[in-house]
Amino acid sequence: MIIFDKKRKGLKNDYEKLLNLKDWYEKISEEASRSSMMERVDIKGQELINQLDLLNAKLIKIQEKHNNLQENQQKLHDSLLEEHKLLNQYFENYS
């Protein structure tokens, strides 16, 4: 009986140690999983930031081209008005 009690206590202690190791392993595994997830999220976040920076640079170029086109259109319009004015003067003087 004494031998069985000692064995039972030893097995009980071993079982408790195994439970503690299992809990520790699960916690470590969860933390590693969280860390891996955080790394992936950080990488994706940086990729998105880079894409947004690229889009912003393209948008700025488009806005600059748009402004240049508007300026050119205004110059052409002014030139056309001037030519129209000169033509009117020519025809008034010719008649």
PDB file of N, CA and C in Angstrom:
ATOM      1  N   MET A   1       0.806  -1.195   0.000  1.00  0.00           N
ATOM      2  CA  MET A   1       0.000   0.000   0.000  1.00  0.00           C
ATOM      3  C   MET A   1       0.854   1.266   0.000  1.00  0.00           C
ATOM      4  N   ILE A   2       1.872   1.266   0.780  1.00  0.00           N
ATOM      5  CA  ILE A   2       2.744   2.433   0.879  1.00  0.00           C
ATOM      6  C   ILE A   2       3.410   2.699  -0.472  1.00  0.00           C
ATOM      7  N   ILE A   3       3.816   1.665  -1.140  1.00  0.00           N
ATOM      8  CA  ILE A   3       4.476   1.790  -2.439  1.00  0.00           C
ATOM      9  C   ILE A   3       3.488   2.394  -3.447  1.00  0.00           C
ATOM     10  N   PHE A   4       2.232   1.904  -3.414  1.00  0.00           N
ATOM     11  CA  PHE A   4       1.222   2.431  -4.332  1.00  0.00           C
ATOM     12  C   PHE A   4       0.929   3.907  -4.055  1.00  0.00           C
ATOM     13  N   ASP A   5       0.892   4.279  -2.772  1.00  0.00           N
ATOM     14  CA  ASP A   5       0.661   5.688  -2.408  1.00  0.00           C
ATOM     15  C   ASP A   5       1.800   6.571  -2.919  1.00  0.00           C
ATOM     16  N   LYS A   6       3.014   6.099  -2.774  1.00  0.00           N
ATOM     17  CA  LYS A   6       4.166   6.863  -3.261  1.00  0.00           C
ATOM     18  C   LYS A   6       4.103   7.006  -4.781  1.00  0.00           C
ATOM     19  N   LYS A   7       3.789   5.907  -5.459  1.00  0.00           N
ATOM     20  CA  LYS A   7       3.682   5.946  -6.918  1.00  0.00           C
ATOM     21  C   LYS A   7       2.557   6.886  -7.358  1.00  0.00           C
ATOM     22  N   ARG A   8       1.415   6.782  -6.642  1.00  0.00           N
ATOM     23  CA  ARG A   8       0.283   7.627  -6.973  1.00  0.00           C
ATOM     24  C   ARG A   8       0.637   9.096  -6.780  1.00  0.00           C
ATOM     25  N   LYS A   9       1.313   9.441  -5.694  1.00  0.00           N
ATOM     26  CA  LYS A   9       1.726  10.824  -5.446  1.00  0.00           C
ATOM     27  C   LYS A   9       2.725  11.283  -6.519  1.00  0.00           C
ATOM     28  N   GLY A  10       3.645  10.402  -6.875  1.00  0.00           N
ATOM     29  CA  GLY A  10       4.623  10.727  -7.923  1.00  0.00           C
ATOM     30  C   GLY A  10       3.925  10.971  -9.258  1.00  0.00           C
ATOM     31  N   LEU A  11       2.971  10.103  -9.588  1.00  0.00           N
ATOM     32  CA  LEU A  11       2.219  10.282 -10.826  1.00  0.00           C
ATOM     33  C   LEU A  11       1.387  11.560 -10.795  1.00  0.00           C
ATOM     34  N   LYS A  12       0.828  11.842  -9.615  1.00  0.00           N
ATOM     35  CA  LYS A  12       0.035  13.062  -9.480  1.00  0.00           C
ATOM     36  C   LYS A  12       0.922  14.296  -9.688  1.00  0.00           C
ATOM     37  N   ASN A  13       2.105  14.294  -9.091  1.00  0.00           N
ATOM     38  CA  ASN A  13       3.046  15.412  -9.269  1.00  0.00           C
ATOM     39  C   ASN A  13       3.476  15.537 -10.734  1.00  0.00           C
ATOM     40  N   ASP A  14       3.765  14.408 -11.369  1.00  0.00           N
ATOM     41  CA  ASP A  14       4.150  14.421 -12.775  1.00  0.00           C
ATOM     42  C   ASP A  14       3.015  14.964 -13.641  1.00  0.00           C
ATOM     43  N   TYR A  15       1.784  14.565 -13.315  1.00  0.00           N
ATOM     44  CA  TYR A  15       0.625  15.029 -14.069  1.00  0.00           C
ATOM     45  C   TYR A  15       0.460  16.552 -13.923  1.00  0.00           C
ATOM     46  N   GLU A  16       0.636  17.063 -12.708  1.00  0.00           N
ATOM     47  CA  GLU A  16       0.537  18.507 -12.471  1.00  0.00           C
ATOM     48  C   GLU A  16       1.632  19.251 -13.230  1.00  0.00           C
ATOM     49  N   LYS A  17       2.828  18.676 -13.268  1.00  0.00           N
ATOM     50  CA  LYS A  17       3.921  19.290 -14.023  1.00  0.00           C
ATOM     51  C   LYS A  17       3.587  19.319 -15.520  1.00  0.00           C
ATOM     52  N   LEU A  18       3.007  18.217 -15.997  1.00  0.00           N
ATOM     53  CA  LEU A  18       2.607  18.173 -17.400  1.00  0.00           C
ATOM     54  C   LEU A  18       1.540  19.217 -17.706  1.00  0.00           C
ATOM     55  N   LEU A  19       0.570  19.377 -16.800  1.00  0.00           N
ATOM     56  CA  LEU A  19      -0.454  20.398 -16.997  1.00  0.00           C
ATOM     57  C   LEU A  19       0.162  21.802 -17.040  1.00  0.00           C
ATOM     58  N   ASN A  20       1.115  22.059 -16.159  1.00  0.00           N
ATOM     59  CA  ASN A  20       1.796  23.357 -16.153  1.00  0.00           C
ATOM     60  C   ASN A  20       2.565  23.576 -17.455  1.00  0.00           C
ATOM     61  N   LEU A  21       3.257  22.529 -17.924  1.00  0.00           N
ATOM     62  CA  LEU A  21       3.994  22.629 -19.186  1.00  0.00           C
ATOM     63  C   LEU A  21       3.043  22.861 -20.360  1.00  0.00           C
ATOM     64  N   LYS A  22       1.902  22.180 -20.311  1.00  0.00           N
ATOM     65  CA  LYS A  22       0.901  22.348 -21.373  1.00  0.00           C
ATOM     66  C   LYS A  22       0.393  23.793 -21.394  1.00  0.00           C
ATOM     67  N   ASP A  23       0.077  24.348 -20.222  1.00  0.00           N
ATOM     68  CA  ASP A  23      -0.373  25.741 -20.142  1.00  0.00           C
ATOM     69  C   ASP A  23       0.704  26.693 -20.658  1.00  0.00           C
ATOM     70  N   TRP A  24       1.950  26.461 -20.259  1.00  0.00           N
ATOM     71  CA  TRP A  24       3.063  27.306 -20.699  1.00  0.00           C
ATOM     72  C   TRP A  24       3.219  27.225 -22.220  1.00  0.00           C
ATOM     73  N   TYR A  25       3.127  26.031 -22.771  1.00  0.00           N
ATOM     74  CA  TYR A  25       3.270  25.843 -24.216  1.00  0.00           C
ATOM     75  C   TYR A  25       2.141  26.564 -24.967  1.00  0.00           C
ATOM     76  N   GLU A  26       0.920  26.467 -24.457  1.00  0.00           N
ATOM     77  CA  GLU A  26      -0.212  27.139 -25.098  1.00  0.00           C
ATOM     78  C   GLU A  26      -0.042  28.653 -25.073  1.00  0.00           C
ATOM     79  N   LYS A  27       0.445  29.175 -23.939  1.00  0.00           N
ATOM     80  CA  LYS A  27       0.661  30.623 -23.841  1.00  0.00           C
ATOM     81  C   LYS A  27       1.745  31.073 -24.818  1.00  0.00           C
ATOM     82  N   ILE A  28       2.838  30.314 -24.864  1.00  0.00           N
ATOM     83  CA  ILE A  28       3.934  30.646 -25.783  1.00  0.00           C
ATOM     84  C   ILE A  28       3.439  30.569 -27.228  1.00  0.00           C
ATOM     85  N   SER A  29       2.671  29.531 -27.527  1.00  0.00           N
ATOM     86  CA  SER A  29       2.139  29.356 -28.870  1.00  0.00           C
ATOM     87  C   SER A  29       1.219  30.521 -29.251  1.00  0.00           C
ATOM     88  N   GLU A  30       0.352  30.948 -28.324  1.00  0.00           N
ATOM     89  CA  GLU A  30      -0.544  32.078 -28.579  1.00  0.00           C
ATOM     90  C   GLU A  30       0.242  33.363 -28.819  1.00  0.00           C
ATOM     91  N   GLU A  31       1.278  33.582 -27.985  1.00  0.00           N
ATOM     92  CA  GLU A  31       2.089  34.791 -28.133  1.00  0.00           C
ATOM     93  C   GLU A  31       2.848  34.774 -29.464  1.00  0.00           C
ATOM     94  N   ALA A  32       3.360  33.616 -29.841  1.00  0.00           N
ATOM     95  CA  ALA A  32       4.067  33.505 -31.121  1.00  0.00           C
ATOM     96  C   ALA A  32       3.096  33.766 -32.269  1.00  0.00           C
ATOM     97  N   SER A  33       1.887  33.245 -32.150  1.00  0.00           N
ATOM     98  CA  SER A  33       0.876  33.460 -33.179  1.00  0.00           C
ATOM     99  C   SER A  33       0.518  34.940 -33.268  1.00  0.00           C
ATOM    100  N   ARG A  34       0.339  35.585 -32.119  1.00  0.00           N
ATOM    101  CA  ARG A  34       0.027  37.014 -32.086  1.00  0.00           C
ATOM    102  C   ARG A  34       1.170  37.826 -32.684  1.00  0.00           C
ATOM    103  N   SER A  35       2.377  37.456 -32.325  1.00  0.00           N
ATOM    104  CA  SER A  35       3.550  38.165 -32.835  1.00  0.00           C
ATOM    105  C   SER A  35       3.634  38.026 -34.353  1.00  0.00           C
ATOM    106  N   SER A  36       3.386  36.828 -34.840  1.00  0.00           N
ATOM    107  CA  SER A  36       3.406  36.589 -36.287  1.00  0.00           C
ATOM    108  C   SER A  36       2.312  37.390 -36.972  1.00  0.00           C
ATOM    109  N   MET A  37       1.135  37.418 -36.363  1.00  0.00           N
ATOM    110  CA  MET A  37       0.027  38.197 -36.924  1.00  0.00           C
ATOM    111  C   MET A  37       0.364  39.681 -36.953  1.00  0.00           C
ATOM    112  N   MET A  38       0.960  40.168 -35.872  1.00  0.00           N
ATOM    113  CA  MET A  38       1.318  41.578 -35.798  1.00  0.00           C
ATOM    114  C   MET A  38       2.357  41.915 -36.874  1.00  0.00           C
ATOM    115  N   GLU A  39       3.308  41.028 -37.101  1.00  0.00           N
ATOM    116  CA  GLU A  39       4.300  41.259 -38.151  1.00  0.00           C
ATOM    117  C   GLU A  39       3.629  41.341 -39.521  1.00  0.00           C
ATOM    118  N   ARG A  40       2.702  40.415 -39.782  1.00  0.00           N
ATOM    119  CA  ARG A  40       2.000  40.424 -41.067  1.00  0.00           C
ATOM    120  C   ARG A  40       1.176  41.697 -41.230  1.00  0.00           C
ATOM    121  N   VAL A  41       0.516  42.119 -40.153  1.00  0.00           N
ATOM    122  CA  VAL A  41      -0.282  43.346 -40.202  1.00  0.00           C
ATOM    123  C   VAL A  41       0.634  44.548 -40.441  1.00  0.00           C
ATOM    124  N   ASP A  42       1.780  44.572 -39.768  1.00  0.00           N
ATOM    125  CA  ASP A  42       2.730  45.668 -39.975  1.00  0.00           C
ATOM    126  C   ASP A  42       3.208  45.705 -41.425  1.00  0.00           C
ATOM    127  N   ILE A  43       3.529  44.550 -41.979  1.00  0.00           N
ATOM    128  CA  ILE A  43       3.997  44.482 -43.367  1.00  0.00           C
ATOM    129  C   ILE A  43       2.905  44.963 -44.317  1.00  0.00           C
ATOM    130  N   LYS A  44       1.677  44.477 -44.116  1.00  0.00           N
ATOM    131  CA  LYS A  44       0.554  44.906 -44.967  1.00  0.00           C
ATOM    132  C   LYS A  44       0.314  46.410 -44.823  1.00  0.00           C
ATOM    133  N   GLY A  45       0.395  46.895 -43.586  1.00  0.00           N
ATOM    134  CA  GLY A  45       0.211  48.328 -43.348  1.00  0.00           C
ATOM    135  C   GLY A  45       1.250  49.147 -44.093  1.00  0.00           C
ATOM    136  N   GLN A  46       2.506  48.708 -44.051  1.00  0.00           N
ATOM    137  CA  GLN A  46       3.569  49.423 -44.756  1.00  0.00           C
ATOM    138  C   GLN A  46       3.355  49.372 -46.270  1.00  0.00           C
ATOM    139  N   GLU A  47       2.898  48.221 -46.770  1.00  0.00           N
ATOM    140  CA  GLU A  47       2.599  48.104 -48.200  1.00  0.00           C
ATOM    141  C   GLU A  47       1.490  49.080 -48.593  1.00  0.00           C
ATOM    142  N   LEU A  48       0.453  49.173 -47.761  1.00  0.00           N
ATOM    143  CA  LEU A  48      -0.644  50.102 -48.048  1.00  0.00           C
ATOM    144  C   LEU A  48      -0.166  51.554 -48.018  1.00  0.00           C
ATOM    145  N   ILE A  49       0.687  51.875 -47.053  1.00  0.00           N
ATOM    146  CA  ILE A  49       1.224  53.233 -46.966  1.00  0.00           C
ATOM    147  C   ILE A  49       2.027  53.550 -48.226  1.00  0.00           C
ATOM    148  N   ASN A  50       2.851  52.592 -48.669  1.00  0.00           N
ATOM    149  CA  ASN A  50       3.641  52.802 -49.885  1.00  0.00           C
ATOM    150  C   ASN A  50       2.736  53.000 -51.108  1.00  0.00           C
ATOM    151  N   GLN A  51       1.671  52.199 -51.196  1.00  0.00           N
ATOM    152  CA  GLN A  51       0.739  52.341 -52.310  1.00  0.00           C
ATOM    153  C   GLN A  51       0.038  53.697 -52.263  1.00  0.00           C
ATOM    154  N   LEU A  52      -0.349  54.129 -51.075  1.00  0.00           N
ATOM    155  CA  LEU A  52      -1.005  55.435 -50.942  1.00  0.00           C
ATOM    156  C   LEU A  52      -0.045  56.567 -51.296  1.00  0.00           C
ATOM    157  N   ASP A  53       1.222  56.436 -50.893  1.00  0.00           N
ATOM    158  CA  ASP A  53       2.216  57.448 -51.259  1.00  0.00           C
ATOM    159  C   ASP A  53       2.371  57.524 -52.777  1.00  0.00           C
ATOM    160  N   LEU A  54       2.408  56.366 -53.415  1.00  0.00           N
ATOM    161  CA  LEU A  54       2.533  56.319 -54.874  1.00  0.00           C
ATOM    162  C   LEU A  54       1.306  56.957 -55.541  1.00  0.00           C
ATOM    163  N   LEU A  55       0.122  56.609 -55.046  1.00  0.00           N
ATOM    164  CA  LEU A  55      -1.107  57.204 -55.580  1.00  0.00           C
ATOM    165  C   LEU A  55      -1.127  58.717 -55.370  1.00  0.00           C
ATOM    166  N   ASN A  56      -0.659  59.158 -54.230  1.00  0.00           N
ATOM    167  CA  ASN A  56      -0.623  60.594 -53.947  1.00  0.00           C
ATOM    168  C   ASN A  56       0.330  61.302 -54.911  1.00  0.00           C
ATOM    169  N   ALA A  57       1.486  60.691 -55.173  1.00  0.00           N
ATOM    170  CA  ALA A  57       2.436  61.284 -56.120  1.00  0.00           C
ATOM    171  C   ALA A  57       1.818  61.363 -57.513  1.00  0.00           C
ATOM    172  N   LYS A  58       1.113  60.303 -57.916  1.00  0.00           N
ATOM    173  CA  LYS A  58       0.453  60.308 -59.223  1.00  0.00           C
ATOM    174  C   LYS A  58      -0.641  61.370 -59.268  1.00  0.00           C
ATOM    175  N   LEU A  59      -1.390  61.512 -58.190  1.00  0.00           N
ATOM    176  CA  LEU A  59      -2.451  62.514 -58.131  1.00  0.00           C
ATOM    177  C   LEU A  59      -1.869  63.914 -58.260  1.00  0.00           C
ATOM    178  N   ILE A  60      -0.756  64.166 -57.607  1.00  0.00           N
ATOM    179  CA  ILE A  60      -0.110  65.484 -57.692  1.00  0.00           C
ATOM    180  C   ILE A  60       0.307  65.772 -59.136  1.00  0.00           C
ATOM    181  N   LYS A  61       0.878  64.754 -59.808  1.00  0.00           N
ATOM    182  CA  LYS A  61       1.271  64.939 -61.216  1.00  0.00           C
ATOM    183  C   LYS A  61       0.049  65.229 -62.087  1.00  0.00           C
ATOM    184  N   ILE A  62      -1.033  64.503 -61.842  1.00  0.00           N
ATOM    185  CA  ILE A  62      -2.269  64.721 -62.613  1.00  0.00           C
ATOM    186  C   ILE A  62      -2.793  66.130 -62.378  1.00  0.00           C
ATOM    187  N   GLN A  63      -2.757  66.591 -61.124  1.00  0.00           N
ATOM    188  CA  GLN A  63      -3.227  67.944 -60.823  1.00  0.00           C
ATOM    189  C   GLN A  63      -2.359  68.992 -61.505  1.00  0.00           C
ATOM    190  N   GLU A  64      -1.044  68.750 -61.523  1.00  0.00           N
ATOM    191  CA  GLU A  64      -0.143  69.686 -62.198  1.00  0.00           C
ATOM    192  C   GLU A  64      -0.440  69.729 -63.704  1.00  0.00           C
ATOM    193  N   LYS A  65      -0.642  68.563 -64.318  1.00  0.00           N
ATOM    194  CA  LYS A  65      -0.978  68.519 -65.740  1.00  0.00           C
ATOM    195  C   LYS A  65      -2.299  69.232 -65.999  1.00  0.00           C
ATOM    196  N   HIS A  66      -3.261  69.015 -65.117  1.00  0.00           N
ATOM    197  CA  HIS A  66      -4.568  69.659 -65.250  1.00  0.00           C
ATOM    198  C   HIS A  66      -4.418  71.180 -65.194  1.00  0.00           C
ATOM    199  N   ASN A  67      -3.621  71.648 -64.233  1.00  0.00           N
ATOM    200  CA  ASN A  67      -3.403  73.095 -64.125  1.00  0.00           C
ATOM    201  C   ASN A  67      -2.717  73.645 -65.377  1.00  0.00           C
ATOM    202  N   ASN A  68      -1.729  72.908 -65.878  1.00  0.00           N
ATOM    203  CA  ASN A  68      -1.039  73.337 -67.099  1.00  0.00           C
ATOM    204  C   ASN A  68      -2.003  73.379 -68.279  1.00  0.00           C
ATOM    205  N   LEU A  69      -2.846  72.355 -68.383  1.00  0.00           N
ATOM    206  CA  LEU A  69      -3.834  72.345 -69.468  1.00  0.00           C
ATOM    207  C   LEU A  69      -4.797  73.520 -69.354  1.00  0.00           C
ATOM    208  N   GLN A  70      -5.212  73.827 -68.149  1.00  0.00           N
ATOM    209  CA  GLN A  70      -6.108  74.971 -67.955  1.00  0.00           C
ATOM    210  C   GLN A  70      -5.429  76.280 -68.348  1.00  0.00           C
ATOM    211  N   GLU A  71      -4.153  76.416 -67.957  1.00  0.00           N
ATOM    212  CA  GLU A  71      -3.412  77.624 -68.320  1.00  0.00           C
ATOM    213  C   GLU A  71      -3.275  77.729 -69.841  1.00  0.00           C
ATOM    214  N   ASN A  72      -2.936  76.616 -70.483  1.00  0.00           N
ATOM    215  CA  ASN A  72      -2.817  76.620 -71.948  1.00  0.00           C
ATOM    216  C   ASN A  72      -4.151  76.937 -72.619  1.00  0.00           C
ATOM    217  N   GLN A  73      -5.221  76.367 -72.076  1.00  0.00           N
ATOM    218  CA  GLN A  73      -6.547  76.635 -72.622  1.00  0.00           C
ATOM    219  C   GLN A  73      -6.890  78.125 -72.484  1.00  0.00           C
ATOM    220  N   GLN A  74      -6.539  78.689 -71.340  1.00  0.00           N
ATOM    221  CA  GLN A  74      -6.805  80.113 -71.135  1.00  0.00           C
ATOM    222  C   GLN A  74      -5.996  80.967 -72.108  1.00  0.00           C
ATOM    223  N   LYS A  75      -4.729  80.586 -72.333  1.00  0.00           N
ATOM    224  CA  LYS A  75      -3.893  81.324 -73.293  1.00  0.00           C
ATOM    225  C   LYS A  75      -4.475  81.223 -74.699  1.00  0.00           C
ATOM    226  N   LEU A  76      -4.894  80.021 -75.084  1.00  0.00           N
ATOM    227  CA  LEU A  76      -5.507  79.847 -76.403  1.00  0.00           C
ATOM    228  C   LEU A  76      -6.786  80.666 -76.536  1.00  0.00           C
ATOM    229  N   HIS A  77      -7.573  80.675 -75.491  1.00  0.00           N
ATOM    230  CA  HIS A  77      -8.818  81.452 -75.499  1.00  0.00           C
ATOM    231  C   HIS A  77      -8.509  82.946 -75.646  1.00  0.00           C
ATOM    232  N   ASP A  78      -7.532  83.421 -74.869  1.00  0.00           N
ATOM    233  CA  ASP A  78      -7.146  84.833 -74.959  1.00  0.00           C
ATOM    234  C   ASP A  78      -6.630  85.159 -76.359  1.00  0.00           C
ATOM    235  N   SER A  79      -5.823  84.247 -76.899  1.00  0.00           N
ATOM    236  CA  SER A  79      -5.285  84.445 -78.248  1.00  0.00           C
ATOM    237  C   SER A  79      -6.411  84.479 -79.281  1.00  0.00           C
ATOM    238  N   LEU A  80      -7.364  83.587 -79.143  1.00  0.00           N
ATOM    239  CA  LEU A  80      -8.503  83.553 -80.054  1.00  0.00           C
ATOM    240  C   LEU A  80      -9.320  84.840 -79.962  1.00  0.00           C
ATOM    241  N   LEU A  81      -9.516  85.328 -78.746  1.00  0.00           N
ATOM    242  CA  LEU A  81     -10.243  86.593 -78.578  1.00  0.00           C
ATOM    243  C   LEU A  81      -9.484  87.741 -79.237  1.00  0.00           C
ATOM    244  N   GLU A  82      -8.175  87.731 -79.073  1.00  0.00           N
ATOM    245  CA  GLU A  82      -7.359  88.788 -79.682  1.00  0.00           C
ATOM    246  C   GLU A  82      -7.446  88.716 -81.203  1.00  0.00           C
ATOM    247  N   GLU A  83      -7.351  87.510 -81.765  1.00  0.00           N
ATOM    248  CA  GLU A  83      -7.471  87.351 -83.215  1.00  0.00           C
ATOM    249  C   GLU A  83      -8.850  87.784 -83.703  1.00  0.00           C
ATOM    250  N   HIS A  84      -9.859  87.439 -82.968  1.00  0.00           N
ATOM    251  CA  HIS A  84     -11.220  87.835 -83.321  1.00  0.00           C
ATOM    252  C   HIS A  84     -11.343  89.364 -83.327  1.00  0.00           C
ATOM    253  N   LYS A  85     -10.757  89.963 -82.316  1.00  0.00           N
ATOM    254  CA  LYS A  85     -10.785  91.421 -82.205  1.00  0.00           C
ATOM    255  C   LYS A  85     -10.045  92.055 -83.397  1.00  0.00           C
ATOM    256  N   LEU A  86      -8.892  91.494 -83.721  1.00  0.00           N
ATOM    257  CA  LEU A  86      -8.119  92.020 -84.859  1.00  0.00           C
ATOM    258  C   LEU A  86      -8.870  91.829 -86.181  1.00  0.00           C
ATOM    259  N   LEU A  87      -9.506  90.688 -86.337  1.00  0.00           N
ATOM    260  CA  LEU A  87     -10.298  90.456 -87.553  1.00  0.00           C
ATOM    261  C   LEU A  87     -11.441  91.454 -87.665  1.00  0.00           C
ATOM    262  N   ASN A  88     -12.105  91.694 -86.558  1.00  0.00           N
ATOM    263  CA  ASN A  88     -13.197  92.689 -86.567  1.00  0.00           C
ATOM    264  C   ASN A  88     -12.682  94.067 -86.968  1.00  0.00           C
ATOM    265  N   GLN A  89     -11.535  94.446 -86.416  1.00  0.00           N
ATOM    266  CA  GLN A  89     -10.943  95.739 -86.766  1.00  0.00           C
ATOM    267  C   GLN A  89     -10.580  95.781 -88.246  1.00  0.00           C
ATOM    268  N   TYR A  90     -10.030  94.680 -88.744  1.00  0.00           N
ATOM    269  CA  TYR A  90      -9.650  94.614 -90.155  1.00  0.00           C
ATOM    270  C   TYR A  90     -10.874  94.803 -91.045  1.00  0.00           C
ATOM    271  N   PHE A  91     -11.935  94.061 -90.731  1.00  0.00           N
ATOM    272  CA  PHE A  91     -13.136  94.163 -91.566  1.00  0.00           C
ATOM    273  C   PHE A  91     -13.809  95.520 -91.432  1.00  0.00           C
ATOM    274  N   GLU A  92     -13.736  96.107 -90.255  1.00  0.00           N
ATOM    275  CA  GLU A  92     -14.303  97.470 -90.093  1.00  0.00           C
ATOM    276  C   GLU A  92     -13.512  98.467 -90.923  1.00  0.00           C
ATOM    277  N   ASN A  93     -12.183  98.303 -90.928  1.00  0.00           N
ATOM    278  CA  ASN A  93     -11.344  99.220 -91.707  1.00  0.00           C
ATOM    279  C   ASN A  93     -11.478  98.949 -93.204  1.00  0.00           C
ATOM    280  N   TYR A  94     -11.717  97.715 -93.570  1.00  0.00           N
ATOM    281  CA  TYR A  94     -11.811  97.336 -94.973  1.00  0.00           C
ATOM    282  C   TYR A  94     -13.123  97.817 -95.590  1.00  0.00           C
ATOM    283  N   SER A  95     -14.192  97.817 -94.783  1.00  0.00           N
ATOM    284  CA  SER A  95     -15.477  98.204 -95.360  1.00  0.00           C
ATOM    285  C   SER A  95     -15.636  99.671 -95.506  1.00  0.00           C
TER     286      SER A  95
END
